[in-house]
PDB file of C-alpha atoms and ligand atoms in Angstrom:
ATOM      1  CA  UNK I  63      30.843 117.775 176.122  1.00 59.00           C
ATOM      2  CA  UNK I  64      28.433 120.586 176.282  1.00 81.00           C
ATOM      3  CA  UNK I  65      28.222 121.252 172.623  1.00 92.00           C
ATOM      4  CA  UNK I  66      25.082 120.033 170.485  1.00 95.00           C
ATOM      5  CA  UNK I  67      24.250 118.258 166.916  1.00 97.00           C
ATOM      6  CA  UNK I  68      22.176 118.928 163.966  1.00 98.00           C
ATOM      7  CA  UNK I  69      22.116 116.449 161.516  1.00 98.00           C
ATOM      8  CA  UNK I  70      20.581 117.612 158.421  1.00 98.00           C
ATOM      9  CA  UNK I  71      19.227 114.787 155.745  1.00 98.00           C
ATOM     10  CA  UNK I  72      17.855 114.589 152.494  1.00 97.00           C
ATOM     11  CA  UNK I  73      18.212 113.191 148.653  1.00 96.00           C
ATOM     12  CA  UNK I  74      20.984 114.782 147.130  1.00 92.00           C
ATOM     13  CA  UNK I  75      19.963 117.939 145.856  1.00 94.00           C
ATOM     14  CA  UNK I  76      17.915 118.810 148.348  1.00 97.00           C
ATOM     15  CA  UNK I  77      19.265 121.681 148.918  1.00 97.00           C
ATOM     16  CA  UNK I  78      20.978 121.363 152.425  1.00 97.00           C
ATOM     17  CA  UNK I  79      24.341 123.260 151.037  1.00 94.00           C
ATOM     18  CA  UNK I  80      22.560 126.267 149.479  1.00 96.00           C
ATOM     19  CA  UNK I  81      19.954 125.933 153.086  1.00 97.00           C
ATOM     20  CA  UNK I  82      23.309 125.952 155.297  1.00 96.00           C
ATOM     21  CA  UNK I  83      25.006 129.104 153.652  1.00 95.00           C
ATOM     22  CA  UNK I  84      21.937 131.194 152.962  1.00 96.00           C
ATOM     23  CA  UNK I  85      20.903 130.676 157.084  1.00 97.00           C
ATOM     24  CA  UNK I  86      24.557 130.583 157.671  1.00 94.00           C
ATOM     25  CA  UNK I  87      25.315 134.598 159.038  1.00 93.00           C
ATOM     26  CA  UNK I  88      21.853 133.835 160.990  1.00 94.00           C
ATOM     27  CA  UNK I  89      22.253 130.793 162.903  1.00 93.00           C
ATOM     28  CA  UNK I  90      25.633 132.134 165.000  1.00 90.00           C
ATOM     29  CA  UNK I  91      29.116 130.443 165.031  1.00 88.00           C
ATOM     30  CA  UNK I  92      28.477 126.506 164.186  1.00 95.00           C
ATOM     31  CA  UNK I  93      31.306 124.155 163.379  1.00 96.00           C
ATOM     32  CA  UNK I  94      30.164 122.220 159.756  1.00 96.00           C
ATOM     33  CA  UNK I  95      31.427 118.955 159.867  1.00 97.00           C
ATOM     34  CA  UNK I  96      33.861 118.114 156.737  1.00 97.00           C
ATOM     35  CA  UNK I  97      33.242 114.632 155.823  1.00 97.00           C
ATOM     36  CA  UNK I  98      35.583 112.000 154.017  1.00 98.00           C
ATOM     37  CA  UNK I  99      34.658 110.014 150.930  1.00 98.00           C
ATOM     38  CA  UNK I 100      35.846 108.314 148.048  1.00 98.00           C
ATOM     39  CA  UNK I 101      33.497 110.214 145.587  1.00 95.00           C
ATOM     40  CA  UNK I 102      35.545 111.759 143.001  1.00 95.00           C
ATOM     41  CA  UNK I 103      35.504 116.111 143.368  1.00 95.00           C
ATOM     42  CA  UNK I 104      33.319 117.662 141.502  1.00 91.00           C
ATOM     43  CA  UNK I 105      34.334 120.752 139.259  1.00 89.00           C
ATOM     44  CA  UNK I 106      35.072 123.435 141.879  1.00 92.00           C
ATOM     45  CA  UNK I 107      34.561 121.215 144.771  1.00 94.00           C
ATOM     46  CA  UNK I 108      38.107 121.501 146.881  1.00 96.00           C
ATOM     47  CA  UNK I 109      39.627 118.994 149.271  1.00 97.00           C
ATOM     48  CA  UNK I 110      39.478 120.056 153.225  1.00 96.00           C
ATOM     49  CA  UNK I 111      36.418 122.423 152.490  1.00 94.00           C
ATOM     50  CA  UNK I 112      33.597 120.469 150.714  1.00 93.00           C
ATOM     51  CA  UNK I 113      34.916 116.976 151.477  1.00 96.00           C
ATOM     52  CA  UNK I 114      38.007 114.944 152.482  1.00 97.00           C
ATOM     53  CA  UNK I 115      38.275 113.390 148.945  1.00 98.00           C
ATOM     54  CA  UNK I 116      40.406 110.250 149.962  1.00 98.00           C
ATOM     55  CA  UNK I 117      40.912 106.679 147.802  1.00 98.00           C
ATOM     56  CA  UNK I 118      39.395 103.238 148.750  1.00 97.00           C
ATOM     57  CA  UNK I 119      41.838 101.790 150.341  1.00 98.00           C
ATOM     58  CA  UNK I 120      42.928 104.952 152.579  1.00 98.00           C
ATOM     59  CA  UNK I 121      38.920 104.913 153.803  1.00 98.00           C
ATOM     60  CA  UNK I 122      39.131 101.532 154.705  1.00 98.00           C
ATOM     61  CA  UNK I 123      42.229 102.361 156.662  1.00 98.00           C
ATOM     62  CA  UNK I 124      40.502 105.266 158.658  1.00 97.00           C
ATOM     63  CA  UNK I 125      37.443 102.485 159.454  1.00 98.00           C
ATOM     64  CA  UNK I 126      40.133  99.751 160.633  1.00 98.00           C
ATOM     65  CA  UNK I 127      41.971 102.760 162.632  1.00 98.00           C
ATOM     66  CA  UNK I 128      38.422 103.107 164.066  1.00 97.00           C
ATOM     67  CA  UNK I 129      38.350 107.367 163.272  1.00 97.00           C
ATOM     68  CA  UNK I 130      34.996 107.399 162.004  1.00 98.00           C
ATOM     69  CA  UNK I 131      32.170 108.132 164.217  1.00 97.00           C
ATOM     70  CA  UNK I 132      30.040 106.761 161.299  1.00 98.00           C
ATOM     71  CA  UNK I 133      30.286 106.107 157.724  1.00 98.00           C
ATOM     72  CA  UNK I 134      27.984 104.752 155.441  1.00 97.00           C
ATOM     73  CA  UNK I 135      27.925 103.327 151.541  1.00 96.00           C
ATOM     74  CA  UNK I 136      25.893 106.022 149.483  1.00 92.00           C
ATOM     75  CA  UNK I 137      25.012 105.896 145.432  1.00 85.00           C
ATOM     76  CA  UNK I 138      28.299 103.301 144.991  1.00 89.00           C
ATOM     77  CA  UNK I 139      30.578 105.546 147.556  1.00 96.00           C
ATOM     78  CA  UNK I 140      32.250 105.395 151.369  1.00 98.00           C
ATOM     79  CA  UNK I 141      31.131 108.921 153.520  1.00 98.00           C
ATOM     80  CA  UNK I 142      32.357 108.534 156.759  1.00 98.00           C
ATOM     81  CA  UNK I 143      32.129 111.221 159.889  1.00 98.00           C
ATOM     82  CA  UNK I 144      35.811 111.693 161.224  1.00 97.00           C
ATOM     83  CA  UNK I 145      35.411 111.371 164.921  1.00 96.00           C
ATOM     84  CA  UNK I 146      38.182 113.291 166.623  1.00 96.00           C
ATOM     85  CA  UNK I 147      37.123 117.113 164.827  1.00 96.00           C
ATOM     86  CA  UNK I 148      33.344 116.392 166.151  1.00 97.00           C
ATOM     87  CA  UNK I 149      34.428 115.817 169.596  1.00 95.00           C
ATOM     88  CA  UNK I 150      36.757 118.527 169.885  1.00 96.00           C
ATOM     89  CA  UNK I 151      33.564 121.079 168.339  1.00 95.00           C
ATOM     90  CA  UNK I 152      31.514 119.289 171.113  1.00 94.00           C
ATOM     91  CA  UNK I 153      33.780 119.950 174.126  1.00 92.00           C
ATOM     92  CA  UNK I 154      34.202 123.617 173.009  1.00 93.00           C
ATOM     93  CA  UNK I 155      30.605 123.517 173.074  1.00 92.00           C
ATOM     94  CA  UNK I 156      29.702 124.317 169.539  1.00 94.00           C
ATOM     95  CA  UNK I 157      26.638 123.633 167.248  1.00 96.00           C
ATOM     96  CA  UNK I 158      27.973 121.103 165.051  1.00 97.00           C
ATOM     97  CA  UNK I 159      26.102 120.682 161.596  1.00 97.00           C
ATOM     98  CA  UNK I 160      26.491 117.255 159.860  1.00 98.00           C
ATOM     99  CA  UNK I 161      25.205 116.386 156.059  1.00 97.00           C
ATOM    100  CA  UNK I 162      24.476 112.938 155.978  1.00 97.00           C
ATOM    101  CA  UNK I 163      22.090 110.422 154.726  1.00 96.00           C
ATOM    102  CA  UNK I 164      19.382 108.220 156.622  1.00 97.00           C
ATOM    103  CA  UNK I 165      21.901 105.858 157.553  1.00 97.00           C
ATOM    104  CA  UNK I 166      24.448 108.039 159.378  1.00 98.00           C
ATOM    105  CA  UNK I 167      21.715 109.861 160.646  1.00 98.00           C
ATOM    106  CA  UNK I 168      20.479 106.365 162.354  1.00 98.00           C
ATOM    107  CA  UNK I 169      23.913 105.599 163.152  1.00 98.00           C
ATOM    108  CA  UNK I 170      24.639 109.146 165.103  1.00 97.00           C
ATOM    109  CA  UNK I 171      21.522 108.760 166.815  1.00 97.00           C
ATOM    110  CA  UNK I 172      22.337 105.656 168.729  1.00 97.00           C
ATOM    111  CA  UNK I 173      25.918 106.919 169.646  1.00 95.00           C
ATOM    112  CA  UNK I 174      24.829 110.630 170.564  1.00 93.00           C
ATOM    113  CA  UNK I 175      20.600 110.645 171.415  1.00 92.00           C
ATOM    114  CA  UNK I 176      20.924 112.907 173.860  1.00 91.00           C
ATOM    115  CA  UNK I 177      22.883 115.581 171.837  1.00 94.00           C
ATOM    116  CA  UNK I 178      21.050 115.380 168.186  1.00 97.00           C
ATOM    117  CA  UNK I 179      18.292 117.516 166.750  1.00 97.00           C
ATOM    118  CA  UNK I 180      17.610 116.183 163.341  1.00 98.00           C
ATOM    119  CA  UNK I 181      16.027 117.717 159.868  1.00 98.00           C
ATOM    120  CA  UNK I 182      15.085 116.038 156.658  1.00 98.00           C
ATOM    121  CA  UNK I 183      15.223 118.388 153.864  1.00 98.00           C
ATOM    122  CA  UNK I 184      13.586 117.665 150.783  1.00 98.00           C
ATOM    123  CA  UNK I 185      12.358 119.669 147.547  1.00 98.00           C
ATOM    124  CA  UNK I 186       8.424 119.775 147.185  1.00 98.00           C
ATOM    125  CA  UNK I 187       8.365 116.877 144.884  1.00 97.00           C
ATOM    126  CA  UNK I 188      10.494 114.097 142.978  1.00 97.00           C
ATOM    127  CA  UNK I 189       9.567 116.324 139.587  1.00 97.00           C
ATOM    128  CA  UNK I 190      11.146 119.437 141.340  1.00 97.00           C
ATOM    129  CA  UNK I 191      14.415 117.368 142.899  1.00 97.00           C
ATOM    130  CA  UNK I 192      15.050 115.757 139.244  1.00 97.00           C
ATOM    131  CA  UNK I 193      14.887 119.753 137.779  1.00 96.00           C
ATOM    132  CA  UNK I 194      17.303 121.140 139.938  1.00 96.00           C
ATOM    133  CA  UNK I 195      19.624 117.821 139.805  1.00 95.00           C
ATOM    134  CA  UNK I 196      19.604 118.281 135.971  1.00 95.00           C
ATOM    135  CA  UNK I 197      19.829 122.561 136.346  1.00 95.00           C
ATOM    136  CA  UNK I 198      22.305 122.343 139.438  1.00 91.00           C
ATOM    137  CA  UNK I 199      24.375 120.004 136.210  1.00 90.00           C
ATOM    138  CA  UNK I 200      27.040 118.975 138.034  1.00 88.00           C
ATOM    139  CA  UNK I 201      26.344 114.958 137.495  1.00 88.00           C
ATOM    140  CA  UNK I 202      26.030 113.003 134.562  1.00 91.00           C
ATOM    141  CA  UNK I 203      22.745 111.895 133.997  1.00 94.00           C
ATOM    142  CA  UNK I 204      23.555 107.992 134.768  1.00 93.00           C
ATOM    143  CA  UNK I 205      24.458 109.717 138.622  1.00 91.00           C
ATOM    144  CA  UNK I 206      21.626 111.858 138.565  1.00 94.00           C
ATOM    145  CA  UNK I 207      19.185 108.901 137.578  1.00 94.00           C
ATOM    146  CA  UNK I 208      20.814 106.718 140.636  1.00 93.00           C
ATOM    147  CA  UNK I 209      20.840 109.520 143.269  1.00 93.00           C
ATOM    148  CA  UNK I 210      16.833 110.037 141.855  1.00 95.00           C
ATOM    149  CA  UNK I 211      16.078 106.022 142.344  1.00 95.00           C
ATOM    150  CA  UNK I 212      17.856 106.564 145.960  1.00 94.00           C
ATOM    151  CA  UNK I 213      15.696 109.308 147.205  1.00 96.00           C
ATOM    152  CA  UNK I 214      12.847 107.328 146.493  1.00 96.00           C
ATOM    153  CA  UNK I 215      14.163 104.904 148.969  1.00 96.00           C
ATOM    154  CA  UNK I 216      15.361 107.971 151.325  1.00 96.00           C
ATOM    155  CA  UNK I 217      11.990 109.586 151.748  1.00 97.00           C
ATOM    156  CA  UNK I 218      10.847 106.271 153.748  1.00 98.00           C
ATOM    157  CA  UNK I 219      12.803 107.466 156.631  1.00 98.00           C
ATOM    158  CA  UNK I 220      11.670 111.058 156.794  1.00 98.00           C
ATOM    159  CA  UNK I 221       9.243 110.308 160.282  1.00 98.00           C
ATOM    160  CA  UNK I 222      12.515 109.245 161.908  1.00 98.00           C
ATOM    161  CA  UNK I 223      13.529 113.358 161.951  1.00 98.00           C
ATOM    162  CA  UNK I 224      12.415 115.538 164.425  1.00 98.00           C
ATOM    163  CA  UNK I 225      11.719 118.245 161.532  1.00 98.00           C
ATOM    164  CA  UNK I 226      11.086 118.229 158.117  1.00 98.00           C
ATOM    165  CA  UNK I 227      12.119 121.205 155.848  1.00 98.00           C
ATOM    166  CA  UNK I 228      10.348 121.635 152.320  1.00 98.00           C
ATOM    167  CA  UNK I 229      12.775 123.443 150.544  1.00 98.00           C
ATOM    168  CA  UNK I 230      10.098 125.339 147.830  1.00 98.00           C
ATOM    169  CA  UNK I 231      11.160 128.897 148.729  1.00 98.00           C
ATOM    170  CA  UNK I 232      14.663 129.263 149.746  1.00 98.00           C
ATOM    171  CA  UNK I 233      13.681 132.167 152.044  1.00 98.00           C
ATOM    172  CA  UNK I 234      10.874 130.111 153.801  1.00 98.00           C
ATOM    173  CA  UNK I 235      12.822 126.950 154.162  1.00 98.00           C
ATOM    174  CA  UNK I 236      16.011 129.199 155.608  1.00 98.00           C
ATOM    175  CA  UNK I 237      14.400 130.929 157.708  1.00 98.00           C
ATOM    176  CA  UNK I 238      12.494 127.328 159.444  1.00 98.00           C
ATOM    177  CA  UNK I 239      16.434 125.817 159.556  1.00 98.00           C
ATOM    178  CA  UNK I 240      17.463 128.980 161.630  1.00 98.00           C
ATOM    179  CA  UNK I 241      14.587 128.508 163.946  1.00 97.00           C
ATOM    180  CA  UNK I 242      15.730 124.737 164.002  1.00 98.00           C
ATOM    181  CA  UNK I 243      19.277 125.297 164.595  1.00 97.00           C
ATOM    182  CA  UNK I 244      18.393 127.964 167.527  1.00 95.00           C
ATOM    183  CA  UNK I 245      16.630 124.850 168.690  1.00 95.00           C
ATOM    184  CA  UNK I 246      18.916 122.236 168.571  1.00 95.00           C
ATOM    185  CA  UNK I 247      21.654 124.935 170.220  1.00 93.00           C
ATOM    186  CA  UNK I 248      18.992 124.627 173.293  1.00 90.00           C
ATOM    187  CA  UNK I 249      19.251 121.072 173.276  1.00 87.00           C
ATOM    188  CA  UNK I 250      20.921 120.185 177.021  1.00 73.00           C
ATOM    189  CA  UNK I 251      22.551 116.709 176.948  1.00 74.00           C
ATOM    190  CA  UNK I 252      21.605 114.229 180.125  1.00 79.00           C
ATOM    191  CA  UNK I 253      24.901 114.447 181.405  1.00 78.00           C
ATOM    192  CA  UNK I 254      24.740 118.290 181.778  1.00 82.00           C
ATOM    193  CA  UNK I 255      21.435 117.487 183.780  1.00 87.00           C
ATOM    194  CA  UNK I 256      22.742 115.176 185.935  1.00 88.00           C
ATOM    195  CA  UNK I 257      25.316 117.671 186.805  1.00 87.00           C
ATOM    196  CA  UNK I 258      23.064 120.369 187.045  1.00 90.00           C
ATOM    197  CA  UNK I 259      20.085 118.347 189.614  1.00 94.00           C
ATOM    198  CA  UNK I 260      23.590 117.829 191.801  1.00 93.00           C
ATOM    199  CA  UNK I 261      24.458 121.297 192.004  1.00 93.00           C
ATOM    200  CA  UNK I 262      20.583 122.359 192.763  1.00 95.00           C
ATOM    201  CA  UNK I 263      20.306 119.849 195.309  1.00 96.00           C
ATOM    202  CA  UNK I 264      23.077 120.539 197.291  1.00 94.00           C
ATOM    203  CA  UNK I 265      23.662 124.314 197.180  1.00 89.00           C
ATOM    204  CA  UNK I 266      27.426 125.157 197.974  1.00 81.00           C
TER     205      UNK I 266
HETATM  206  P1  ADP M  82      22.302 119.304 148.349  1.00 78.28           P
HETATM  207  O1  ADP M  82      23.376 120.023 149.127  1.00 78.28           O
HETATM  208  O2  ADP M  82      21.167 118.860 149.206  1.00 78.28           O
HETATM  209  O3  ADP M  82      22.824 118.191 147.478  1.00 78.28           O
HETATM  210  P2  ADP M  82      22.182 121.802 146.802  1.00 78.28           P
HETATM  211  O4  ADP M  82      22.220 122.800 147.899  1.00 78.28           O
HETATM  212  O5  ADP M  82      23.439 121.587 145.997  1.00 78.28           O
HETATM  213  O6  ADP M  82      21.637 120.373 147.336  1.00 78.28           O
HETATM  214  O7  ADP M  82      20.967 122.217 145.836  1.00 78.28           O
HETATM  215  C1  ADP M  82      20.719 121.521 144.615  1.00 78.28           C
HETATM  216  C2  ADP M  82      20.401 122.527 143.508  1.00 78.28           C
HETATM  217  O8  ADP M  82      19.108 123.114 143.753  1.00 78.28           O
HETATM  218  C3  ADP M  82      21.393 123.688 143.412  1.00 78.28           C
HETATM  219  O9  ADP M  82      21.638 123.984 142.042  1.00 78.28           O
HETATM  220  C4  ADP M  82      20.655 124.842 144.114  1.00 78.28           C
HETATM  221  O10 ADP M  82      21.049 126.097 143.606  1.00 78.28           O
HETATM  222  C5  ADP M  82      19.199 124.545 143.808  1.00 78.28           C
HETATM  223  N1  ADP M  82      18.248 124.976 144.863  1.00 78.28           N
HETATM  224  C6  ADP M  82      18.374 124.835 146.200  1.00 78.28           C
HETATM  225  N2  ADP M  82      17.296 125.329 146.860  1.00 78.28           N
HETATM  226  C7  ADP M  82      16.465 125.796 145.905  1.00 78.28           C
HETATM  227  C8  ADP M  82      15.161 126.421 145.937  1.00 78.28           C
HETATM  228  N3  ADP M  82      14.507 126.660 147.097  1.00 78.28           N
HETATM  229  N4  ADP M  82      14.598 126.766 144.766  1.00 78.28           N
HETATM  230  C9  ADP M  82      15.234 126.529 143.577  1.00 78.28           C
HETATM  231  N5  ADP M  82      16.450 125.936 143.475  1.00 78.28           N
HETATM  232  C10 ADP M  82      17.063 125.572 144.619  1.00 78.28           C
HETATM  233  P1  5GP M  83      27.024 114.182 147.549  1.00 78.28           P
HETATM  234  O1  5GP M  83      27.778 113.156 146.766  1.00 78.28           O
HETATM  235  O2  5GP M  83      25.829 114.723 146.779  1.00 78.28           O
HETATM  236  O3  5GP M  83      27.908 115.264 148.111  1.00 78.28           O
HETATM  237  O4  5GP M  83      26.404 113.429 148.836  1.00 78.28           O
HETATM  238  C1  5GP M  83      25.658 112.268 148.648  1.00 78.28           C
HETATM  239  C2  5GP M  83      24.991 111.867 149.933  1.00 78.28           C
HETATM  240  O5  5GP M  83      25.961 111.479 150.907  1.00 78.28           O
HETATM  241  C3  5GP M  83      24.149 112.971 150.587  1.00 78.28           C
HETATM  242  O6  5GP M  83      22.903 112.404 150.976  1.00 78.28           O
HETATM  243  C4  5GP M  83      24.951 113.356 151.809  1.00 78.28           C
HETATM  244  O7  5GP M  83      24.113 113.802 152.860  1.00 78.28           O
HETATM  245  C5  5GP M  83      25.611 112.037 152.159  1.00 78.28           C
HETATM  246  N1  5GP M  83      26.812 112.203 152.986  1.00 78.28           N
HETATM  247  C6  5GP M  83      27.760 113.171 152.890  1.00 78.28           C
HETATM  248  N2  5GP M  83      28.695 113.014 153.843  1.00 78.28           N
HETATM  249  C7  5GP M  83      28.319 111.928 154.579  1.00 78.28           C
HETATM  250  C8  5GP M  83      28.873 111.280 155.724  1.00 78.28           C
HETATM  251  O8  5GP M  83      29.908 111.659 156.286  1.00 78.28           O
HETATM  252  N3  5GP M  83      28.210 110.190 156.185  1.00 78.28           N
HETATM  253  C9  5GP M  83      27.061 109.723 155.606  1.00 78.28           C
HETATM  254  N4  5GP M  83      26.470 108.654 156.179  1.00 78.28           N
HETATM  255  N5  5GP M  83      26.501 110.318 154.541  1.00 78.28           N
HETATM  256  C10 5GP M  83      27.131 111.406 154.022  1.00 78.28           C
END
């Protein structure tokens, strides 16, 4: 594997998607990593691009069947990380991007240290994430009230990132994800170092 992670964090709302595609024609070829989850779509969300949008029991198949790198309960709903995709992007050496909570986050880092960068992304206060939430109006307000009551609870873990993004201007927080992406890109796994002391050592 010689290709690297970036696992991107944050309450929902945040503001990782609109982060991702305004940086995305700056950061160079990345694979995004599609996850799977038994949230029901949202209006224009569409299956295979956004998410995987599978039932109950067909998740708990995939965690039996052992396909998930990670997965994770969030606000009442299985997200899971499909495995096989990620390592493919990784052995043809690609930056992959993962959108996940704190928990896969944790959960990525213990499998894959060596190849993970990590952001938490978060608005400049609870006030501003609740606005957009309510403006971005594509939950009812009994979702947007849990997913608020969760980020309180998410923000705990923000020292465990190596960066922290405050999205307040979208061109100021882009342009600190592209820097952090070019970053991550640079990011050589141990294995590649091992290799690479060998091959310094003993010159062919
Ligand atoms: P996430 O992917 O983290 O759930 P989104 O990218 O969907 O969050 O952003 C949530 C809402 O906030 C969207 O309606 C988006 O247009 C808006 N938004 C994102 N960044 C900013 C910003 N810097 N200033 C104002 N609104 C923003
Ligand atoms: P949303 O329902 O707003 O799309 O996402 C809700 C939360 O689930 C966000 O914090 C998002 O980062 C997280 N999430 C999305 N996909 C995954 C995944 O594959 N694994 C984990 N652990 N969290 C995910």
């Amino acid at each position: 594997m010689h290709g690297a992670i970036l696992v991107l964090s944050g309450p929902s709302g945040a503001g990782k998607s609109t982060i991702i595609n305004h940086a995305s024609e700056k950061i160079g070829s990345y694979y995004f990593s599609i996850s799977t989850t038994t949230r029901p779509p949202r209006e224009g969300e569409v299956d295979g691009v956004d998410y995987y949008f599978v039932s109950h029991n067909e998740f708990e198949e995939d965690i039996k069947a052992g396909n998930f790198l990670e997965y994770a309960t969030v606000h009442d709903n299985y997200y899971g990380t499909s495995l096989k995709p990620v390592n493919q992007a990784l052995n043809d050496g690609k930056l992959v991007i993962f959108d996940i909570d704190v928990q896969g986050h944790r959960l990525v880092k213990a499998k894959m240290a060596d190849l993970v960068t990590s952001a938490f992304i978060t608005p400049p206060s609870l006030q501003e994430l609740e606005t957009r939430l309510y403006a971005r109006s594509t939950d009812k307000s009994s979702v947007i009230e849990k997913r608020i009551e969760n980020a309180k609870e998410e923000i705990k873990a923000i020292s465990e990132f190596d960066y922290i993004i405050i999205n307040d201007k979208i061109e100021e927080a882009s342009a600190r994800f592209t820097t952090i992406a070019q970053a991550a890109r640079l990011k050589q796994s141990r294995k590649e170092l091992s290799n690479f002391i060998l091959t310094w050592q003993n010159p062919q």
